Coordinates of C-alpha atoms and ligand atoms in Angstrom, one line a residue:
M1 CA -2.8 17.9 1.1
K2 CA -1.6 20.2 3.9
G3 CA -3.0 19.0 7.2
K4 CA -5.1 16.3 5.7
D5 CA -5.5 12.7 6.8
L6 CA -4.5 9.8 4.5
L7 CA -6.7 6.9 5.4
S8 CA -7.6 5.7 1.9
I9 CA -6.3 6.4 -1.6
S10 CA -9.8 7.8 -2.2
D11 CA -8.9 10.7 0.1
L12 CA -6.5 11.9 -2.6
T13 CA -7.2 13.7 -5.9
P14 CA -5.3 12.6 -9.0
E15 CA -3.3 15.9 -8.5
D16 CA -2.4 14.9 -5.0
V17 CA -1.3 11.5 -6.3
W18 CA 0.9 13.0 -9.0
G19 CA 2.2 15.6 -6.5
I20 CA 3.4 12.7 -4.3
I21 CA 4.9 10.7 -7.2
N22 CA 6.8 13.7 -8.6
R23 CA 8.1 14.8 -5.2
A24 CA 9.1 11.3 -4.2
I25 CA 11.1 11.0 -7.5
R26 CA 12.8 14.4 -6.8
L27 CA 13.7 13.3 -3.2
K28 CA 15.1 10.0 -4.4
K29 CA 17.4 11.8 -6.9
R30 CA 18.6 14.3 -4.4
R31 CA 19.2 11.8 -1.6
A32 CA 20.2 14.8 0.7
M33 CA 19.2 15.4 4.3
S34 CA 16.6 18.1 4.6
T35 CA 15.2 20.3 7.4
V36 CA 11.6 20.5 6.0
L37 CA 10.2 18.7 9.1
A38 CA 12.7 20.1 11.6
G39 CA 11.1 20.1 15.1
K40 CA 8.2 17.8 14.0
T41 CA 7.5 14.5 15.6
L42 CA 5.6 11.5 14.2
A43 CA 4.0 8.8 16.5
L44 CA 4.0 5.3 14.9
I45 CA 1.3 3.0 16.4
F46 CA 1.4 -0.6 15.4
E47 CA -1.2 -3.2 16.3
K48 CA 0.5 -5.6 13.8
P49 CA 4.1 -6.5 12.9
S50 CA 6.0 -4.4 10.4
L51 CA 9.5 -4.3 8.8
R52 CA 9.3 -1.9 5.8
T53 CA 6.6 0.5 7.1
K54 CA 8.2 0.9 10.5
V55 CA 11.8 1.4 9.3
S56 CA 10.9 3.5 6.3
F57 CA 8.7 6.0 8.3
D58 CA 11.4 6.2 11.0
V59 CA 14.2 6.9 8.4
A60 CA 11.9 9.3 6.5
M61 CA 11.4 11.5 9.5
Y62 CA 15.1 11.4 10.3
Q63 CA 16.1 12.4 6.7
L64 CA 13.5 15.2 6.7
G65 CA 14.9 16.7 10.0
G66 CA 12.1 15.4 12.2
H67 CA 11.8 12.6 14.8
S68 CA 9.6 9.6 15.4
V69 CA 8.3 7.6 18.4
Y70 CA 7.4 4.0 18.0
L71 CA 4.5 2.6 20.0
S72 CA 3.6 -1.1 20.0
Q73 CA 0.1 -2.4 20.8
A74 CA 1.5 -3.9 24.0
E75 CA 2.4 -0.4 25.2
V76 CA -0.6 1.5 23.9
G77 CA -3.5 -1.0 24.0
L78 CA -5.6 0.9 21.5
G79 CA -9.2 0.3 22.6
S80 CA -8.3 -2.1 25.3
R81 CA -6.0 -0.3 27.8
E82 CA -7.5 3.0 26.8
P83 CA -10.2 4.2 24.5
I84 CA -9.1 5.0 20.9
A85 CA -10.4 8.6 21.3
D86 CA -8.3 9.2 24.4
V87 CA -5.1 7.9 22.7
A88 CA -5.8 10.2 19.8
R89 CA -6.5 13.2 22.0
T90 CA -3.4 12.6 24.1
L91 CA -1.0 12.0 21.3
S92 CA -2.3 15.2 19.6
R93 CA -0.9 17.2 22.5
Y94 CA 2.6 15.8 22.0
V95 CA 3.2 15.0 18.3
D96 CA 2.5 16.7 14.9
I97 CA 1.3 13.6 13.0
I98 CA 0.2 10.0 13.8
T99 CA 0.8 6.9 11.7
A100 CA -1.2 3.8 12.6
R101 CA -1.3 0.2 11.5
T102 CA -4.5 -1.4 12.8
F103 CA -6.7 -4.5 12.3
A104 CA -10.1 -2.8 11.8
H105 CA -10.2 0.1 9.3
A106 CA -12.7 1.7 11.7
T107 CA -9.8 2.0 14.3
V108 CA -7.7 4.2 12.1
K109 CA -10.8 6.2 11.1
S110 CA -11.6 6.7 14.8
L111 CA -8.1 7.8 15.5
A112 CA -8.4 10.4 12.7
K113 CA -11.8 11.5 14.0
Y114 CA -10.5 12.3 17.5
A115 CA -6.9 13.5 16.7
S116 CA -6.4 17.1 16.1
V117 CA -3.3 16.3 14.1
P118 CA -3.2 14.4 10.7
V119 CA -3.4 10.6 10.7
I120 CA -1.8 8.3 8.1
N121 CA -3.0 4.7 7.6
A122 CA 0.1 2.5 7.7
L123 CA -2.1 -0.5 6.8
S124 CA -5.5 -1.6 8.1
D125 CA -7.6 -4.5 7.1
G126 CA -9.3 -2.2 4.6
E127 CA -6.4 -0.4 2.8
H128 CA -2.6 0.1 2.5
P129 CA -2.4 3.5 0.8
C130 CA 1.3 4.1 1.5
Q131 CA 2.2 0.9 -0.3
A132 CA 0.0 1.7 -3.3
L133 CA 1.7 5.1 -3.7
A134 CA 5.1 3.6 -3.6
D135 CA 3.9 1.0 -6.1
I136 CA 2.6 3.4 -8.7
M137 CA 5.8 5.5 -8.2
T138 CA 7.8 2.3 -9.0
I139 CA 5.7 1.5 -12.1
Y140 CA 6.1 5.0 -13.3
E141 CA 9.9 4.8 -12.9
K142 CA 10.1 1.5 -14.7
K143 CA 7.6 2.2 -17.5
G144 CA 7.9 6.0 -17.9
K145 CA 4.1 6.4 -17.8
L146 CA 1.0 5.2 -16.0
E147 CA -1.9 6.1 -18.2
G148 CA -3.0 3.2 -20.4
L149 CA -0.8 0.5 -18.7
T150 CA -2.4 -2.7 -17.4
V151 CA -1.8 -3.9 -13.9
A152 CA -2.8 -7.5 -13.3
Y153 CA -3.3 -8.5 -9.6
I154 CA -3.5 -12.2 -8.8
G155 CA -5.0 -13.5 -5.6
D156 CA -6.8 -12.1 -2.5
G157 CA -9.0 -9.1 -2.9
N158 CA -7.4 -7.6 0.3
N159 CA -6.1 -4.3 1.7
V160 CA -3.2 -4.2 -0.8
A161 CA -5.5 -4.9 -3.8
N162 CA -8.0 -2.3 -2.6
S163 CA -5.5 0.5 -2.5
L164 CA -3.7 -0.6 -5.7
L165 CA -7.0 -0.6 -7.6
L166 CA -7.9 2.9 -6.4
A167 CA -4.4 4.2 -7.1
C168 CA -4.5 2.7 -10.7
A169 CA -7.9 4.2 -11.2
S170 CA -6.8 7.7 -10.2
V171 CA -3.8 7.8 -12.6
G172 CA -5.6 6.1 -15.6
A173 CA -4.0 2.7 -15.4
N174 CA -6.2 -0.4 -16.2
F175 CA -6.6 -2.8 -13.3
R176 CA -7.4 -6.5 -13.7
I177 CA -7.8 -8.9 -10.8
A178 CA -8.3 -12.6 -10.7
S179 CA -9.5 -14.0 -7.3
P180 CA -11.0 -17.3 -6.3
R181 CA -14.6 -17.5 -5.3
G182 CA -15.1 -16.0 -1.8
Y183 CA -12.0 -13.8 -2.0
E184 CA -13.2 -11.1 -4.4
L185 CA -12.8 -7.4 -3.9
S186 CA -15.7 -5.8 -2.0
E187 CA -18.4 -4.2 -4.2
K188 CA -17.9 -0.9 -2.4
I189 CA -14.2 -0.7 -3.5
V190 CA -15.1 -1.6 -7.1
R191 CA -17.8 1.0 -7.2
L192 CA -15.4 3.7 -5.8
G193 CA -12.7 2.6 -8.2
R194 CA -15.0 2.6 -11.3
R195 CA -16.2 6.1 -10.4
S196 CA -12.6 7.4 -10.7
S197 CA -11.3 5.1 -13.4
Q198 CA -14.1 6.1 -15.8
K199 CA -13.2 9.8 -15.3
N200 CA -9.5 8.9 -16.0
G201 CA -10.1 6.7 -19.0
A202 CA -9.2 3.4 -17.4
E203 CA -10.9 0.0 -16.9
I204 CA -11.4 -2.3 -13.9
V205 CA -11.9 -5.9 -14.9
L206 CA -12.9 -8.6 -12.3
L207 CA -11.9 -12.2 -13.3
R208 CA -11.7 -15.7 -12.0
N209 CA -8.9 -17.0 -14.3
P210 CA -5.3 -15.8 -13.6
N211 CA -4.3 -16.6 -17.2
E212 CA -6.9 -14.1 -18.5
A213 CA -5.8 -11.5 -16.0
V214 CA -2.2 -11.5 -16.9
E215 CA -2.6 -11.7 -20.7
D216 CA -0.3 -8.9 -22.2
A217 CA -0.3 -7.1 -18.8
D218 CA 2.5 -4.6 -18.1
V219 CA 2.6 -5.4 -14.4
V220 CA 1.9 -8.7 -12.6
Y221 CA 1.3 -8.2 -8.9
T222 CA 0.5 -10.6 -6.0
D223 CA 0.3 -10.5 -2.3
V224 CA 0.0 -13.2 0.5
W225 CA -3.0 -15.5 0.6
T226 CA -3.2 -15.1 4.4
S227 CA -2.9 -11.6 5.7
M228 CA -1.9 -10.6 9.2
G229 CA -4.7 -11.5 11.6
Q230 CA -6.0 -14.4 9.4
E231 CA -3.4 -17.0 10.5
A232 CA -6.2 -19.4 11.7
E233 CA -7.5 -19.6 8.1
A234 CA -4.1 -20.3 6.5
E235 CA -4.8 -24.0 5.7
K236 CA -8.2 -23.3 4.2
R237 CA -6.8 -20.4 2.2
R238 CA -3.9 -22.5 0.8
K239 CA -6.6 -24.8 -0.6
S240 CA -8.8 -22.0 -2.0
F241 CA -5.9 -20.3 -3.7
A242 CA -4.4 -23.4 -5.4
G243 CA -3.9 -22.4 -9.0
Y244 CA -3.3 -18.7 -8.1
Q245 CA 0.4 -18.9 -7.7
V246 CA 2.5 -16.5 -9.9
D247 CA 5.1 -18.7 -11.6
A248 CA 7.2 -18.6 -14.7
R249 CA 4.4 -20.1 -16.8
L250 CA 2.0 -17.3 -15.8
M251 CA 4.7 -14.6 -16.2
K252 CA 5.2 -15.7 -19.9
L253 CA 1.6 -14.8 -20.6
A254 CA 2.2 -11.2 -19.6
A255 CA 3.8 -8.6 -21.9
K256 CA 7.5 -9.4 -22.8
D257 CA 8.8 -6.6 -20.7
A258 CA 6.3 -7.1 -17.8
I259 CA 7.5 -6.5 -14.3
F260 CA 6.7 -8.6 -11.2
M261 CA 5.6 -6.8 -8.0
H262 CA 4.9 -7.9 -4.5
D263 CA 4.5 -5.7 -1.4
L264 CA 6.3 -8.2 0.8
P265 CA 6.6 -10.1 3.1
A266 CA 6.3 -12.9 0.5
H267 CA 5.7 -16.6 1.2
H268 CA 8.1 -18.1 -1.4
G269 CA 6.6 -21.2 -2.9
E270 CA 3.0 -20.1 -2.0
E271 CA 1.6 -17.1 -3.8
V272 CA 4.8 -16.7 -5.7
A273 CA 6.9 -19.6 -7.1
S274 CA 10.4 -19.6 -5.7
G275 CA 12.8 -17.9 -8.2
I276 CA 10.3 -15.3 -9.4
I277 CA 11.4 -12.7 -6.8
D278 CA 15.0 -13.2 -7.9
S279 CA 14.2 -13.0 -11.6
K280 CA 15.1 -10.2 -13.9
Q281 CA 11.5 -9.2 -14.1
S282 CA 11.1 -8.7 -10.4
V283 CA 11.2 -5.1 -9.0
V284 CA 10.2 -6.0 -5.4
F285 CA 13.2 -4.4 -3.7
D286 CA 12.9 -1.2 -5.7
Q287 CA 9.3 -1.2 -4.6
A288 CA 10.4 -1.7 -1.0
E289 CA 13.0 1.1 -1.3
N290 CA 10.4 3.4 -2.8
R291 CA 8.3 3.1 0.4
L292 CA 10.9 5.5 1.9
H293 CA 10.8 8.0 -0.9
A294 CA 7.0 8.0 -1.3
Q295 CA 6.5 8.4 2.5
K296 CA 9.0 11.3 2.7
A297 CA 6.9 12.9 0.0
I298 CA 3.6 12.2 1.8
L299 CA 5.0 13.5 5.1
A300 CA 6.3 16.6 3.4
E301 CA 3.1 17.3 1.5
I302 CA 1.0 16.9 4.7
L303 CA 3.3 18.6 7.2
G304 CA 5.9 20.6 5.3
R305 CA 6.2 24.3 5.1
Ligands
NVA401 N1 -2.1 -8.1 2.9 C1 -0.9 -8.2 3.8 C2 0.0 -7.0 3.5 C3 1.3 -7.0 4.3 C4 2.1 -5.8 4.0 C5 -1.4 -8.1 5.2 O1 -2.3 -7.4 5.5 O2 -0.8 -8.9 6.0

């Protein structure tokens, strides 16, 4: 992965994915400060709000001996104050790596095209690869394996679902998704996922009915119905997603030892019934913690000695 961009999970081979998971687990155990990125600087560009991603990247750089600079959209004006290409070429003269959270996936691609340093996608409307890597690390920690497990995703076929599907496919985990009409995964992602899942002996199943999706599943995953940038559609989406809430009844249909996952922020009482996040089955804060360890591994793989 040395020097590579990470825009999509499909940029990674299964070996890269396993390399990140294993390194993240080692880093988490060791918990020590390191100097592997001494003298290196990360630029963090955010067009959208962030809690986990911003803090975990900043702390990751610090713990690896490097440094980070945070840039909000108000300061940078990606594509408005200044062309994306010029931002990319300027930052490349100062920093060793760029992380960007953007609306259009094309923006993060364009940054990568013009930057001479690696670019990491910290969430775009298309994908959230850093989340998916922390997610499968979490599943591996909890279940002791990935191959042959079934991950059931309930809700919007969005950026989080896209990356999770690709990550599951790459490690041989089955992926089932139940979405209402009009909110399904794109055909392009399904095609991409199936190409890799078939090689790795896993299945991708597209469903309408949440009950069917979670039946005997090892993992039940959901995300918000209204993603950042879609706020104007919130009311319409609330109606479309009625019946797609993960609640105690739905969790009972999954395997006895199933875990509940959510990338957060969650809208308690909307996509997830209140109480589920606090239940014994929920691993959402381990997931959140693992963002740090997984991103340390990603940064070290891309930039490290
Ligand atoms: N799908 C959500 C994920 C937030 C981390 C969004 O894009 O807003």
